[in-house]
Coordinates of C-alpha atoms in Angstrom, one line a residue:
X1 CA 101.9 -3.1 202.9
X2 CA 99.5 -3.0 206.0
X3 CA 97.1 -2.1 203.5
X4 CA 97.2 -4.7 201.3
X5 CA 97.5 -7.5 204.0
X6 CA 94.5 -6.3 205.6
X7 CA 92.5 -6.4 202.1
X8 CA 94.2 -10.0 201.7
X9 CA 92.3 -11.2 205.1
X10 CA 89.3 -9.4 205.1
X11 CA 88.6 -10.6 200.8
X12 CA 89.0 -14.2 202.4
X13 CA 86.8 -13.8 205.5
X14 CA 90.6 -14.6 207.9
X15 CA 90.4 -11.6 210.3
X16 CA 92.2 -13.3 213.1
X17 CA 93.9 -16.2 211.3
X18 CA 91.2 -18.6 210.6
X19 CA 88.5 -18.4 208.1
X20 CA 85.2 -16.7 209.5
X21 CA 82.7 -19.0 208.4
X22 CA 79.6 -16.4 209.9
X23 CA 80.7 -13.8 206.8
X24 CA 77.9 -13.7 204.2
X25 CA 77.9 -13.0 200.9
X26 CA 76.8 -9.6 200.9
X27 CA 80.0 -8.1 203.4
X28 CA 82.2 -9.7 200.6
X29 CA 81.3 -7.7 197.8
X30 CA 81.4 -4.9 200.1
X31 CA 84.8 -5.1 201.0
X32 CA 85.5 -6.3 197.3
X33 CA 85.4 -2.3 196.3
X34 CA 88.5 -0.8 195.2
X35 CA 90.2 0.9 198.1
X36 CA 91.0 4.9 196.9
X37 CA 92.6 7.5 198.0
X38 CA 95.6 7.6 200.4
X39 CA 94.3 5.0 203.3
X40 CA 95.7 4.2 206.3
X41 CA 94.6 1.8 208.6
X42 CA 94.5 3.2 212.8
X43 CA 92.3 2.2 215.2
X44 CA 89.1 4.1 214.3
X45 CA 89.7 2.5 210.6
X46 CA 88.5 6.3 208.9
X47 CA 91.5 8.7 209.0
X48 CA 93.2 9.7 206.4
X49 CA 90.2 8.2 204.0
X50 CA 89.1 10.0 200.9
X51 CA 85.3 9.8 201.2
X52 CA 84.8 11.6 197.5
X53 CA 83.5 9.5 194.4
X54 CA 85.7 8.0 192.1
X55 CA 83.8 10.6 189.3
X56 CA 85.2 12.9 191.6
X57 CA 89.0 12.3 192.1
X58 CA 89.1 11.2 188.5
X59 CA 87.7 15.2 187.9
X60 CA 90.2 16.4 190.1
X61 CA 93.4 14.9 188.4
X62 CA 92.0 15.6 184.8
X63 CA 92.2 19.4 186.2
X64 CA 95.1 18.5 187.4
X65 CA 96.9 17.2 184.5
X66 CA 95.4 20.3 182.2
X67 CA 97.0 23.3 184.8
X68 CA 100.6 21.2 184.3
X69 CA 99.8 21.0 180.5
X70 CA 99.2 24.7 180.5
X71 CA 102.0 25.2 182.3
X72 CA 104.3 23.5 180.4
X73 CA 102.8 25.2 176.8
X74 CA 103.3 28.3 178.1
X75 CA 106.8 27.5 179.3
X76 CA 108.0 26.4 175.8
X77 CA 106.5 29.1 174.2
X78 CA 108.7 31.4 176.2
X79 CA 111.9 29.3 175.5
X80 CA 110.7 29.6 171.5
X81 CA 110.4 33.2 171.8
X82 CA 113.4 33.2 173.6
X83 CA 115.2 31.1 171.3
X84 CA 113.9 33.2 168.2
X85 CA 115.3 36.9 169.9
X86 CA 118.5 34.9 170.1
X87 CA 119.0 34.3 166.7
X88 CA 117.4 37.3 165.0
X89 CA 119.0 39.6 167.5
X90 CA 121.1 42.6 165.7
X91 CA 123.8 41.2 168.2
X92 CA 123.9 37.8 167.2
X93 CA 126.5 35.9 164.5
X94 CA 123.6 34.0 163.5
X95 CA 121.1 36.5 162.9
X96 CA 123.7 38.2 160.6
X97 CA 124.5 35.4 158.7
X98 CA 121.4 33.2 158.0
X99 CA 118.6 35.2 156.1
X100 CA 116.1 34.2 158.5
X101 CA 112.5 36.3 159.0
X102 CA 112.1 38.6 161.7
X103 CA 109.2 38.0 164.1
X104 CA 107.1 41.2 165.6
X105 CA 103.7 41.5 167.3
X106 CA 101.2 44.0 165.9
X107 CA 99.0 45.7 168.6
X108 CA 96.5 43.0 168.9
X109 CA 99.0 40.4 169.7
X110 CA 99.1 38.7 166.4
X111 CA 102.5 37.5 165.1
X112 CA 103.7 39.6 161.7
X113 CA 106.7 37.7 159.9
X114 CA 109.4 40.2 157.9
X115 CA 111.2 38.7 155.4
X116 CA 114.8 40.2 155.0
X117 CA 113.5 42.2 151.6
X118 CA 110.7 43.6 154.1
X119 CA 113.1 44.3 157.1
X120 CA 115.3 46.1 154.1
X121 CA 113.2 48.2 152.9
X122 CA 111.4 49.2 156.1
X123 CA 115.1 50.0 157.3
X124 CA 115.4 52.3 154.4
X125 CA 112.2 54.3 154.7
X126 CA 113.0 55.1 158.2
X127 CA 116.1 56.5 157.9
X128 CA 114.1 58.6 155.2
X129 CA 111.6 60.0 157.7
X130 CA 114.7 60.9 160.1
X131 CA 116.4 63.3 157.3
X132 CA 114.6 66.9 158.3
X133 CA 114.6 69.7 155.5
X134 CA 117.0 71.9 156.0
X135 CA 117.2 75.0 153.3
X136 CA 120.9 75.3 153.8
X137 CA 122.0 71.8 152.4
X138 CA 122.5 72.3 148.4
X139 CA 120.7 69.1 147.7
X140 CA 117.4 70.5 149.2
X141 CA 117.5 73.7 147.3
X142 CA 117.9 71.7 144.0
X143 CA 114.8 69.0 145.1
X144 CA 112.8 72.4 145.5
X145 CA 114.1 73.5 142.4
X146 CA 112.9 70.1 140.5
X147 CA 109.8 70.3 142.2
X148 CA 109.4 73.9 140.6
X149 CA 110.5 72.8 137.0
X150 CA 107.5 69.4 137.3
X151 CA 104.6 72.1 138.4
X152 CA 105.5 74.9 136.1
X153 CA 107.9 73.6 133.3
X154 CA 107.4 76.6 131.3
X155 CA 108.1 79.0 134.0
X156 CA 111.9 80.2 135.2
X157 CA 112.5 79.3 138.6
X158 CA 111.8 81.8 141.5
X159 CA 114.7 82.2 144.0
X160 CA 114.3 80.4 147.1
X161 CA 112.9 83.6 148.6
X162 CA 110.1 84.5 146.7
X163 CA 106.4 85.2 146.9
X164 CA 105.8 83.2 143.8
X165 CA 106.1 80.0 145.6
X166 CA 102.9 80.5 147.1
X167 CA 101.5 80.1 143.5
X168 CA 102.3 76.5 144.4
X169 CA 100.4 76.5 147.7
X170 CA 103.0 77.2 149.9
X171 CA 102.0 79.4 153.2
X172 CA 104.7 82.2 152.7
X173 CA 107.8 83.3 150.7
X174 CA 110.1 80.8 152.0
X175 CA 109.0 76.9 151.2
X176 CA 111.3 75.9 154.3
X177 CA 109.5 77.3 156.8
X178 CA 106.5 75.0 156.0
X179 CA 108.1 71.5 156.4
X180 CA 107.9 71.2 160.2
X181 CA 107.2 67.8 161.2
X182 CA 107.0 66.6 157.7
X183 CA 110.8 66.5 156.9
X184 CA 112.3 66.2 153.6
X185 CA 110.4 63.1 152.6
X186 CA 107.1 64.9 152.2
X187 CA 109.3 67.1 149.8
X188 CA 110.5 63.7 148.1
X189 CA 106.5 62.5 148.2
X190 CA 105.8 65.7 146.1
X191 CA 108.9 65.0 143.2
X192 CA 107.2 61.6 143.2
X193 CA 103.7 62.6 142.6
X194 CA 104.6 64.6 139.7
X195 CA 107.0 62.6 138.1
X196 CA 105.0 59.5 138.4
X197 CA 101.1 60.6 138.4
X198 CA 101.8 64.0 136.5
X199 CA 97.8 64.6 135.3
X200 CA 96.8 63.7 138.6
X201 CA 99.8 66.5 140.1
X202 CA 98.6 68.7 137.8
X203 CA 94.6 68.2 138.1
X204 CA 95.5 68.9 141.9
X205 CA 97.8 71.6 142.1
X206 CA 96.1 73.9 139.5
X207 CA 92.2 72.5 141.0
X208 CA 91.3 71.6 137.9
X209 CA 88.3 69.1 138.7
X210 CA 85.2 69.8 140.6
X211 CA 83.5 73.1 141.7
X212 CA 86.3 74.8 144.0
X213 CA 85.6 76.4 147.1
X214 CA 86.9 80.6 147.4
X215 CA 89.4 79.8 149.8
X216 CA 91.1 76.7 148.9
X217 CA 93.3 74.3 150.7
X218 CA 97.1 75.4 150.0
X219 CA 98.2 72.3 147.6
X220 CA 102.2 72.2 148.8
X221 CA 101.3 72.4 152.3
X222 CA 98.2 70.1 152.3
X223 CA 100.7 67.4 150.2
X224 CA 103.5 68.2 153.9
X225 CA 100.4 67.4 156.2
X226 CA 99.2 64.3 154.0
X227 CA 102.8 62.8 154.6
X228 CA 102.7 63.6 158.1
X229 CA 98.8 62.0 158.3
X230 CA 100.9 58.8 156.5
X231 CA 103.4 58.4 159.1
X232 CA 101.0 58.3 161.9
X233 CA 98.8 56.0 160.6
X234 CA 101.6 53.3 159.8
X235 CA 103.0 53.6 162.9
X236 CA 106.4 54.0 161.0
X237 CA 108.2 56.1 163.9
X238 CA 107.1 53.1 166.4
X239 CA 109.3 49.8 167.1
X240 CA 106.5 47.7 165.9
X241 CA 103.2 48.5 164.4
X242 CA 100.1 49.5 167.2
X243 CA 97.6 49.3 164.0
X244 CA 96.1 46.9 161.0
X245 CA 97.2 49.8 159.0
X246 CA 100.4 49.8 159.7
X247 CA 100.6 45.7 159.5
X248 CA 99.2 45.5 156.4
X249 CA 101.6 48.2 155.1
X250 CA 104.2 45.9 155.8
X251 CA 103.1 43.5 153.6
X252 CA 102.8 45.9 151.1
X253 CA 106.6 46.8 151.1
X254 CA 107.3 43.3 150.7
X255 CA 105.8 43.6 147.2
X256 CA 106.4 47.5 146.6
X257 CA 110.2 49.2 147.8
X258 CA 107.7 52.7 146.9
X259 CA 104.9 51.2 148.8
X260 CA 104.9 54.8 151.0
X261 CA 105.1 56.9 148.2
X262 CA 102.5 55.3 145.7
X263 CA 100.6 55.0 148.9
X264 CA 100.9 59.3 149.3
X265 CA 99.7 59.7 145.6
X266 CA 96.7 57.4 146.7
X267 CA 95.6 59.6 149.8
X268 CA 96.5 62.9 147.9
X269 CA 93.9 61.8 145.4
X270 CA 91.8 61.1 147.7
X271 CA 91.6 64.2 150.1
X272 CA 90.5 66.1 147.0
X273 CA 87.5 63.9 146.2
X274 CA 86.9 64.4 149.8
X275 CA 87.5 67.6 149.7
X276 CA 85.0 68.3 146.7
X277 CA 82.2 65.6 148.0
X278 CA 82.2 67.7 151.3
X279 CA 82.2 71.3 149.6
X280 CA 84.5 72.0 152.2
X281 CA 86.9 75.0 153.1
X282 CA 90.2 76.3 154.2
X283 CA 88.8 75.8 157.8
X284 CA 87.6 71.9 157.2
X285 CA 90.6 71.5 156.2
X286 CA 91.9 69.0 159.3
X287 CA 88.2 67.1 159.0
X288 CA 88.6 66.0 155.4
X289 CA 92.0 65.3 156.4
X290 CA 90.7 62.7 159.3
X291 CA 88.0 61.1 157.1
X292 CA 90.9 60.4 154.4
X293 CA 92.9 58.5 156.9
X294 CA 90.0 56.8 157.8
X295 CA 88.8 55.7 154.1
X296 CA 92.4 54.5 153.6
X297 CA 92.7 52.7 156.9
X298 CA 89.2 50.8 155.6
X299 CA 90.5 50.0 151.9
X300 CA 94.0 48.8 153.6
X301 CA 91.9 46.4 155.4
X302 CA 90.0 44.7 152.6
X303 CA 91.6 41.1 152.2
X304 CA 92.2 40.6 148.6
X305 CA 94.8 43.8 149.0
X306 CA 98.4 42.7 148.3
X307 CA 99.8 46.3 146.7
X308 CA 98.8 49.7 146.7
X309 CA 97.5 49.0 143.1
X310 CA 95.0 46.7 144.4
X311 CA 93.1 50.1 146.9
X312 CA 89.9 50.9 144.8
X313 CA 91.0 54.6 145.1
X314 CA 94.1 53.9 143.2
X315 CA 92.1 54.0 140.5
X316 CA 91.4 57.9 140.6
X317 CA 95.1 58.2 139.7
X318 CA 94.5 56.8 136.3
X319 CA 91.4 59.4 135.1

């Protein structure tokens, strides 16, 4: 109020009361200039003044108002995200009810949508890879069996103990031993191969195409390390995918339920050609294996990819 009282006088040359007829014109327009910043008038007339430019105040309270705006974005962001756990949580009335997407974060931050078909499916294949083989369950001996009658349908089948499953590529007498870390769906990815792509099973198994190396890679246990290889790559033990490969993958199984396994037949396919481009050996074995997963991980990449059909290695399973 002091303030603007004193600006009242001083604009009208009455300091004391009266009018100052001795003011000239120039100390008018002086005192004319907008008064800024947080002024107080004392007796030395300066305290408390703001002796910036008005460019410069005006800079200070854009930066301001941009760290609040900031603030308040990020702030929201974390209500939405918030908001969003809330109603997809497993927990949640609403998340069981509406058939709303699922919301997950790849490792480079970016935002991967599942559909309920997706989530589904993905569900499904995990509880796959957490079935282990075990040779005592009936319903494993008989998928060995199967597999048996697919790569040799005109021979009787061996009993479970015998050395003519290493015919087939298996390491000794007794398939089980060989699963490991593979479980029973690399056993599954086998039955699969031959049922689906069975002159591409047998072209493999019976290393048919190409000039073979004397000490070849052992086709049933190559097929256990190429599901293992598979897993790792998609990230499919994980929460969430770490890996483009393992995004993309998920879009995949939005469009393909047997995304994983058509995906197998793909990368079986293709660790042959690798195998024969590199005239490689038993001991190369785990480098062909790495550059396989690599060539995948690049054709998974490529844009215009929306099924395993699309990979340009797909194609090998058709010649």
């Amino acid at each position: 109020m002091a303030t603007r009282t004193l600006r009242r006088r001083l604009r009208h040359g009455d300091v004391d009361g009266g009018r100052n007829e001795h003011m000239d014109e120039s100390g008018l327009d002086a005192l004319n200039e907008p008064l800024l910043g947080n002024y107080s008038y004392d007796e030395d007339h300066s305290e408390g003044y703001d002796h910036r430019s008005h460019e410069d105040i005006w800079d200070d309270k854009k930066k301001e108002q941009l760290h609040w705006t900031y603030l308040f974005s990020n702030l929201i962001a974390q209500w939405a995200q918030w908001l969003v756990n809330i109603l997809l949580g497993s927990g949640s009335i609403i998340g069981r009810f509406l058939p709303l997407p699922s919301i997950i974060q790849n490792g480079q931050g970016n935002p991967i949508c599942l559909s309920p078909l997706q989530e589904e499916r993905l569900r499904y294949l995990r509880q796959r890879l957490e079935v282990p083989f075990d040779g005592s369950r009936v319903e494993h001996q008989d998928a060995l069996k199967q597999l048996w009658r697919m790569a040799y349908p005109n021979q009787e089948i061996p009993p479970l103990k015998s050395e003519l499953w290493k015919e087939m590529g298996w390491q000794g007498s007794d398939p089980s031993t060989d699963f490991r870390g593979g479980g029973f769906i690399s056993l599954e990815n086998l039955i699969f191969f031959a049922n689906n792509y069975p002159d591409s099973f047998q072209m493999l198994l019976k290393k048919q195409e190409g000039k073979r190396a004397e000490w070849e890679y052992p086709f049933a246990v190559a097929g256990i390390n190429i599901s293992f290889m598979l897993i790792q790559m998609l990230d499919l033990q994980s929460g969430m995918p770490t890996s483009k490969a393992g995004a993309r993958f998920l879009e995949l199984l939005g469009e393909d339920e047997k995304a994983f396994d058509n995906l197998y037949c793909v990368a079986f396919r293709m660790l042959d050609a690798q195998w024969l481009a590199k005239r490689a050996s038993y001991m190369e074995f785990n480098e062909v294996l790495t550059s396989t997963r690599a060539q995948l991980e690049r054709e998974l990449a490529l844009e215009d990819t929306t099924s395993i059909k699309d990979l340009p290695a797909y194609n090998m399973l058709n010649q």
